[in-house]
Coordinates of C-alpha atoms in Angstrom, one line a residue:
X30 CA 77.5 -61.7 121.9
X31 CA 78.2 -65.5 121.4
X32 CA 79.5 -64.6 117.6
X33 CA 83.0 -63.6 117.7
X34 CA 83.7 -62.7 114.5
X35 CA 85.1 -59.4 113.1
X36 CA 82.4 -56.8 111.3
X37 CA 82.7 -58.4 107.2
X38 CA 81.6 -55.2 106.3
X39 CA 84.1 -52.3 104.7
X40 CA 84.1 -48.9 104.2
X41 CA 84.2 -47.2 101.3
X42 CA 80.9 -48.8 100.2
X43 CA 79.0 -45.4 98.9
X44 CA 81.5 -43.7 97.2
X45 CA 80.4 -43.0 93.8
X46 CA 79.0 -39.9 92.6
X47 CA 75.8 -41.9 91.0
X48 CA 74.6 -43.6 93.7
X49 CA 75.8 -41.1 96.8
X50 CA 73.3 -38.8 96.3
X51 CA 70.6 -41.3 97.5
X52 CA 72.1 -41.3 101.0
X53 CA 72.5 -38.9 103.7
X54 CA 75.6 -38.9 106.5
X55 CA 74.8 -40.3 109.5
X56 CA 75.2 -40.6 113.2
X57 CA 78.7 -41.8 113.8
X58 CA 80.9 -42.8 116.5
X59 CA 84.4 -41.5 116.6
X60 CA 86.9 -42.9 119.5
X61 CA 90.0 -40.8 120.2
X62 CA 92.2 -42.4 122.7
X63 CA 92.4 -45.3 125.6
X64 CA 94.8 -44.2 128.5
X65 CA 95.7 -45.8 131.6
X66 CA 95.0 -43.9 134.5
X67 CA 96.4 -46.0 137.2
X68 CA 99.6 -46.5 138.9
X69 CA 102.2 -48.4 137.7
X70 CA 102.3 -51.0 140.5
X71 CA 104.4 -53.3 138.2
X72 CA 107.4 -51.1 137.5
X73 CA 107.7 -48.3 135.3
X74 CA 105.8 -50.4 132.4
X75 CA 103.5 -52.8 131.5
X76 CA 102.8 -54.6 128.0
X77 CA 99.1 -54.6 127.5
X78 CA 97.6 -57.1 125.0
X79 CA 93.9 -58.2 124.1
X80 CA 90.9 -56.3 122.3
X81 CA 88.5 -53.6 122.3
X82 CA 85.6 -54.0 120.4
X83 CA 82.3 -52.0 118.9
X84 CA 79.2 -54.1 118.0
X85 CA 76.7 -51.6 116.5
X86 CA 73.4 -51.8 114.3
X87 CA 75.3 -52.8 110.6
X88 CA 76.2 -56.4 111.8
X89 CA 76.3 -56.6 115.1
X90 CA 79.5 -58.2 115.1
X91 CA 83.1 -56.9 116.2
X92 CA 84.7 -53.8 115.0
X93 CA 88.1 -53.4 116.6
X94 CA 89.3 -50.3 118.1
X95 CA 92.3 -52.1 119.9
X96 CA 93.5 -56.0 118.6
X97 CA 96.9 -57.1 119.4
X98 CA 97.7 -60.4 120.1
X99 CA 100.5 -61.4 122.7
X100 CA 103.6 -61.6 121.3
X101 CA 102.8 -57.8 120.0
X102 CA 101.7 -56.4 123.6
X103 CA 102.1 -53.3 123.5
X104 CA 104.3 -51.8 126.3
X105 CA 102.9 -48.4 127.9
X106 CA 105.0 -46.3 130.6
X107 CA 104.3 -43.4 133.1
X108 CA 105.5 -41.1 130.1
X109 CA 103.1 -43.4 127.6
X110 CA 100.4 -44.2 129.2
X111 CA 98.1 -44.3 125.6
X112 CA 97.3 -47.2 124.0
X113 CA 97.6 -47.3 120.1
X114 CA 94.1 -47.9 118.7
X115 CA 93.2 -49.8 116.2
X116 CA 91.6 -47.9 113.1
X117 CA 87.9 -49.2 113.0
X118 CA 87.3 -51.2 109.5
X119 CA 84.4 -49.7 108.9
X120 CA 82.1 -46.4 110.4
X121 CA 80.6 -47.0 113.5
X122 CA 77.0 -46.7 113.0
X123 CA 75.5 -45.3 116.5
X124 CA 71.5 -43.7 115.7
X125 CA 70.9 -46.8 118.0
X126 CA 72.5 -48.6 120.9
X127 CA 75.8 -49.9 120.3
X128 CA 78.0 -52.6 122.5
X129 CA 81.6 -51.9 123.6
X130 CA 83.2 -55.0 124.4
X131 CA 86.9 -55.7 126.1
X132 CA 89.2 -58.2 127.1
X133 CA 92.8 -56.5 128.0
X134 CA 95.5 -58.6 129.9
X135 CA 99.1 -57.4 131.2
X136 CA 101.8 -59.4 130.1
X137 CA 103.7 -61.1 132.9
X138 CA 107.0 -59.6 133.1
X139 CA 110.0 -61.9 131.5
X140 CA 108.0 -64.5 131.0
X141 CA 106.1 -66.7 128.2
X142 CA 103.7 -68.5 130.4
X143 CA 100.0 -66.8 130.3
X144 CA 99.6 -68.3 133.5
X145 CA 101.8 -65.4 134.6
X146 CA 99.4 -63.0 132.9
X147 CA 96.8 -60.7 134.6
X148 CA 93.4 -59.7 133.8
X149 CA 93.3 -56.0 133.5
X150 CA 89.9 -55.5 132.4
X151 CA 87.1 -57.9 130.9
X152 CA 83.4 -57.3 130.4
X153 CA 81.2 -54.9 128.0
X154 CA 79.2 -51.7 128.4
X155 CA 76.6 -50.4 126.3
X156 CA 77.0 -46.5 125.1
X157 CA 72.8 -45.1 124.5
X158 CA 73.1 -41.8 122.6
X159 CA 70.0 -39.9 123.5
X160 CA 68.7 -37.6 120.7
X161 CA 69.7 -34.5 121.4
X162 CA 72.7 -32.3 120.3
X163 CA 75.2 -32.9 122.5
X164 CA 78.8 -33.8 120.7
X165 CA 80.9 -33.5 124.1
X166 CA 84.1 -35.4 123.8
X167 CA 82.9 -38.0 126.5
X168 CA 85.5 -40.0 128.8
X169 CA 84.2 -43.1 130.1
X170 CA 86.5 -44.6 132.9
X171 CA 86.8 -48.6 133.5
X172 CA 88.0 -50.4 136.5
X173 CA 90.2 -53.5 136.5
X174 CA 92.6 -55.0 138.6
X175 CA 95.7 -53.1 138.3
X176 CA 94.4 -49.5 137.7
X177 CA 91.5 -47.7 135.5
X178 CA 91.8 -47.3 131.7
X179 CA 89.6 -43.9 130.5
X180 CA 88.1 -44.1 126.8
X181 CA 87.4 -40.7 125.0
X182 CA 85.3 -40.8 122.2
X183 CA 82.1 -38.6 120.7
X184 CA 78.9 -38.9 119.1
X185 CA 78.7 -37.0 115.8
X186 CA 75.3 -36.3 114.3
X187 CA 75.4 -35.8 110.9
X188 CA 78.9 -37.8 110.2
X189 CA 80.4 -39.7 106.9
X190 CA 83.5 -42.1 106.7
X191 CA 86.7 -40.9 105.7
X192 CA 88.9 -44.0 104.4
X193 CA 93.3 -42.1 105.0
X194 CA 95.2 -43.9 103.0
X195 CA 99.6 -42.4 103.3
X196 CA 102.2 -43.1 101.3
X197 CA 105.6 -41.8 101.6
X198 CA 106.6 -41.5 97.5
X199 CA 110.4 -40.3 98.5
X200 CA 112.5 -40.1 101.8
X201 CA 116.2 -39.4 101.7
X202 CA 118.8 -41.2 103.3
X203 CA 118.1 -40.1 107.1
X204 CA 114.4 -38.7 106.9
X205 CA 111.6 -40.4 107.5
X206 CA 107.8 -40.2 108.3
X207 CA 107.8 -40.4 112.1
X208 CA 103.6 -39.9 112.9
X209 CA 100.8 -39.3 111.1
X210 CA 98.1 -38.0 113.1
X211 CA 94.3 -36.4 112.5
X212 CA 92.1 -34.4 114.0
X213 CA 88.7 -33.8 113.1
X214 CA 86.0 -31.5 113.6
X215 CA 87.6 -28.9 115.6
X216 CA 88.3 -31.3 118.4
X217 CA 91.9 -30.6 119.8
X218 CA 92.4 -34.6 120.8
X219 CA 94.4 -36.1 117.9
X220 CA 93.6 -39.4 116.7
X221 CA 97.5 -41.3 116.1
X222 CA 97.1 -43.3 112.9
X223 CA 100.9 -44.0 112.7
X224 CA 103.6 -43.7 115.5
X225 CA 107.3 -45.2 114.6
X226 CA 108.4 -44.1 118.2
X227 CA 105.5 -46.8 119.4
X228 CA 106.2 -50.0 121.3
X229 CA 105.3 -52.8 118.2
X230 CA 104.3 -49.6 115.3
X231 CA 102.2 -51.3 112.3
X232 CA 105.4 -51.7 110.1
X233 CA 105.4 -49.6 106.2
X234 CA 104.9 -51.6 103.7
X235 CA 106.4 -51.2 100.3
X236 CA 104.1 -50.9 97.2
X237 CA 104.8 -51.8 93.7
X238 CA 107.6 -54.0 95.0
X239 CA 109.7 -51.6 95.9
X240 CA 112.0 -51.7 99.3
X241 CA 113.5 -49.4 101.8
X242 CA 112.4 -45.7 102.6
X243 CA 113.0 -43.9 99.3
X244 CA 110.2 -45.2 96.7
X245 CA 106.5 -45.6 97.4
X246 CA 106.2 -46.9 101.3
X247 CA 102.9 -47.1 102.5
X248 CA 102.5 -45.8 106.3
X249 CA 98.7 -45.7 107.0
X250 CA 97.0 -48.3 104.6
X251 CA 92.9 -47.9 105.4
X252 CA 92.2 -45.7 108.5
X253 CA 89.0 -44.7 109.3
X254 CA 87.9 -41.5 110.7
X255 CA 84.7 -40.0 111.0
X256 CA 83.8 -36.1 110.4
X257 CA 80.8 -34.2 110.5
X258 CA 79.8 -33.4 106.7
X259 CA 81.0 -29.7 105.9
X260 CA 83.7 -29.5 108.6
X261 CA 87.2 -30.5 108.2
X262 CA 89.5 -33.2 108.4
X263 CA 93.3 -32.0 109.1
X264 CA 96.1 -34.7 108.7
X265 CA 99.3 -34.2 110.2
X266 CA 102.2 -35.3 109.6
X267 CA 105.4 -35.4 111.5
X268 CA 108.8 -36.0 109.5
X269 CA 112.1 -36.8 111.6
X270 CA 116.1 -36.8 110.7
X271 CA 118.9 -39.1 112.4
X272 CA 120.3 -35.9 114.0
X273 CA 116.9 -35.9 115.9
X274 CA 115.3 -32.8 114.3
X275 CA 111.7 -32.9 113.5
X276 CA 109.4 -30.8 111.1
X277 CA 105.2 -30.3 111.1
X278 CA 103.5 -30.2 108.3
X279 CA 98.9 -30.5 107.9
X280 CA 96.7 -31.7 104.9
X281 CA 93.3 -29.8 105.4
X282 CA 90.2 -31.2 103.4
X283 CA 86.5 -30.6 103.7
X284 CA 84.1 -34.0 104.6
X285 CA 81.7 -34.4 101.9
X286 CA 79.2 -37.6 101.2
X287 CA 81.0 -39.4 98.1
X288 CA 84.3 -39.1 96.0
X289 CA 87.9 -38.6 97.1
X290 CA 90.2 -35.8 97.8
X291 CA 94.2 -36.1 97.4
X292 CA 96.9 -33.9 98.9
X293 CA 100.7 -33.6 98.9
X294 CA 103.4 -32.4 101.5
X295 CA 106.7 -31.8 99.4
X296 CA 110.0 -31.2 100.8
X297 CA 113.5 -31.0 100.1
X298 CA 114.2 -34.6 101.8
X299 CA 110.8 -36.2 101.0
X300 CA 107.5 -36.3 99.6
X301 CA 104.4 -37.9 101.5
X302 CA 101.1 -38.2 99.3
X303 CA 97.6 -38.5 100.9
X304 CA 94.3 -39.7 99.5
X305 CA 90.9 -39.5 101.3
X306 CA 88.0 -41.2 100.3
X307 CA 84.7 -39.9 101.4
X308 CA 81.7 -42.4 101.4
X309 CA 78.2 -42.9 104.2
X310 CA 76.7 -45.5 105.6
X311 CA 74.1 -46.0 102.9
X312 CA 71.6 -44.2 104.8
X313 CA 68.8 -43.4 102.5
X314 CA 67.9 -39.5 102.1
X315 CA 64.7 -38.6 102.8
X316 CA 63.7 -35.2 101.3
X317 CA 61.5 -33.9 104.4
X318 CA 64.8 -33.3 106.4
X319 CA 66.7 -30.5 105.2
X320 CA 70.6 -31.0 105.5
X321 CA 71.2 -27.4 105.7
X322 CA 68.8 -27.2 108.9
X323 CA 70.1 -30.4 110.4
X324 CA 67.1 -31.5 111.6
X325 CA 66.8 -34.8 113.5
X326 CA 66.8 -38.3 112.6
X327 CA 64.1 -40.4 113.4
X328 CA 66.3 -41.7 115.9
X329 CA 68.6 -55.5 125.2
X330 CA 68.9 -55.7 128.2
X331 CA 72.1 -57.6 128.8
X332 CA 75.4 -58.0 131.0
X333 CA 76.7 -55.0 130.0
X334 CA 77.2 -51.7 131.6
X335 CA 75.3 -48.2 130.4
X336 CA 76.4 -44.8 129.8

């Protein structure tokens, strides 16, 4: 794991109708949420900065589930104990062994010295799916210094990327997208893909050139999410006025192996567009599986811990 480079490979790469039909979906990992579980020895909050990482079989290189760099710690409380992940850039691939790696630190209160800063947790484990039929949401808890940190993910079998792109095309004066969320597969965890309450949110950026919160803001730019071919993928979104009231609204669309599906909420103060695009991991179909049947896929020693 000397190479520290981030994964140079996309999503998005199998997405055409021509092509698509010459691969099949895939086993996929899909992480939900990081949580600390400890007590908050420091105060009532900490500011937790450093990356998670997911090395799998596509390039063996980093694909980040959690990146923030110091100055954008991200501060979690007794009420927030979740930390924000990081969409992955790509699918993670898991039919094989794959390498979760981690380096978190806590911030040292009021001050800009990392000699201040303490090691919350550093090392790697490595997740070995065996091949049997088991999608359990799985919670994997890791010790460090100031308290444990519990990782839920799954292992879906027959899994495709979906690319969630959001863009807010009108907001009135006083309304605005407050969280866009998804949840996949019938699992009731949500994965957060945008939170404006959060300590240091990814910031909306305006397309076309426009500015401010009324013409074409983008709030989730290229999140991955993966979902088992034939289920769903909900999206929900979250709007919020000054006077503090809040309205739900869902997208629902069905995973499928290429193409792109497109959805609109619509309200009186706003208008928030979605676009999904569906694409696998260029696994090539072999015709003596049957897709309908689901039958199986033919499915290093190291520092790291196994689960």
């Amino acid at each position: 794991m000397t190479n520290t480079n981030p994964t140079s490979v996309g999503s998005m790469r199998f997405t055409q109708t021509g092509g698509a039909y010459e691969y099949t979906s895939s086993q996929l990992l899909q992480f939900f949420s990081m949580r600390f579980a400890g007590d908050f020895s420091h105060g009532q909050r900490m500011s937790i900065y450093g990356f998670m990482a997911v090395r799998d079989e596509v390039d063996q290189l980093r694909n980040y589930i959690f990146n923030r760099p110091r100055e954008h710690a991200q501060e979690i409380t007794v009420d927030s104990p979740d930390l924000l992940l990081t969409p992955p850039t790509r699918g993670i691939s898991a039919p094989h062994d794959v390498v979760v790696e981690y380096n978190l630190k806590v911030k040292g209160n009021g001050c800009d010295d990392t000699k201040h800063d303490e090691e919350f947790i550093d090392g790697c484990f490595m997740f070995r799916e065996d091949s049997g039929c088991d999608t359990a949401l799985r919670k994997v808890r890791l010790f460090g210094s100031v308290g444990p940190l519990d990782i839920r993910f799954v292992t879906m079998k027959w899994a495709v990327e979906a690319t969630v792109e959001v863009n807010v095309k009108r907001a009135m004066p006083g309304c605005s997208l407050s969280m866009v969320a998804a949840s996949t597969c019938g699992y009731e965890e949500e994965i957060t893909l945008y939170d404006s309450s959060a300590p240091c949110p990814a910031p909306m950026e305006p397309k076309d050139g426009s500015s401010g919160s009324s013409s074409s803001v983008t709030a989730v730019a290229h999140a991955v999410v993966a979902v088992e071919v034939g289920c769903y993928l909900k999206l929900l979104f979250e709007i919020g006025t000054d006077d503090a009231r809040k309205s739900s609204h869902e997208l629902l669309f069905t995973a499928q192996r290429h193409g792109s599906d497109k959805g609109t909420v619509v309200g009186r103060m706003f208008k928030v567009e979605a676009k999904v695009t569906w694409s696998t991991m260029g696994l090539p179909f072999l015709p003596i599986f049957d897709s309908n049947k689901r039958g199986l896929l033919g499915d290093p020693d190291g520092p790291c811990l196994m689960w």
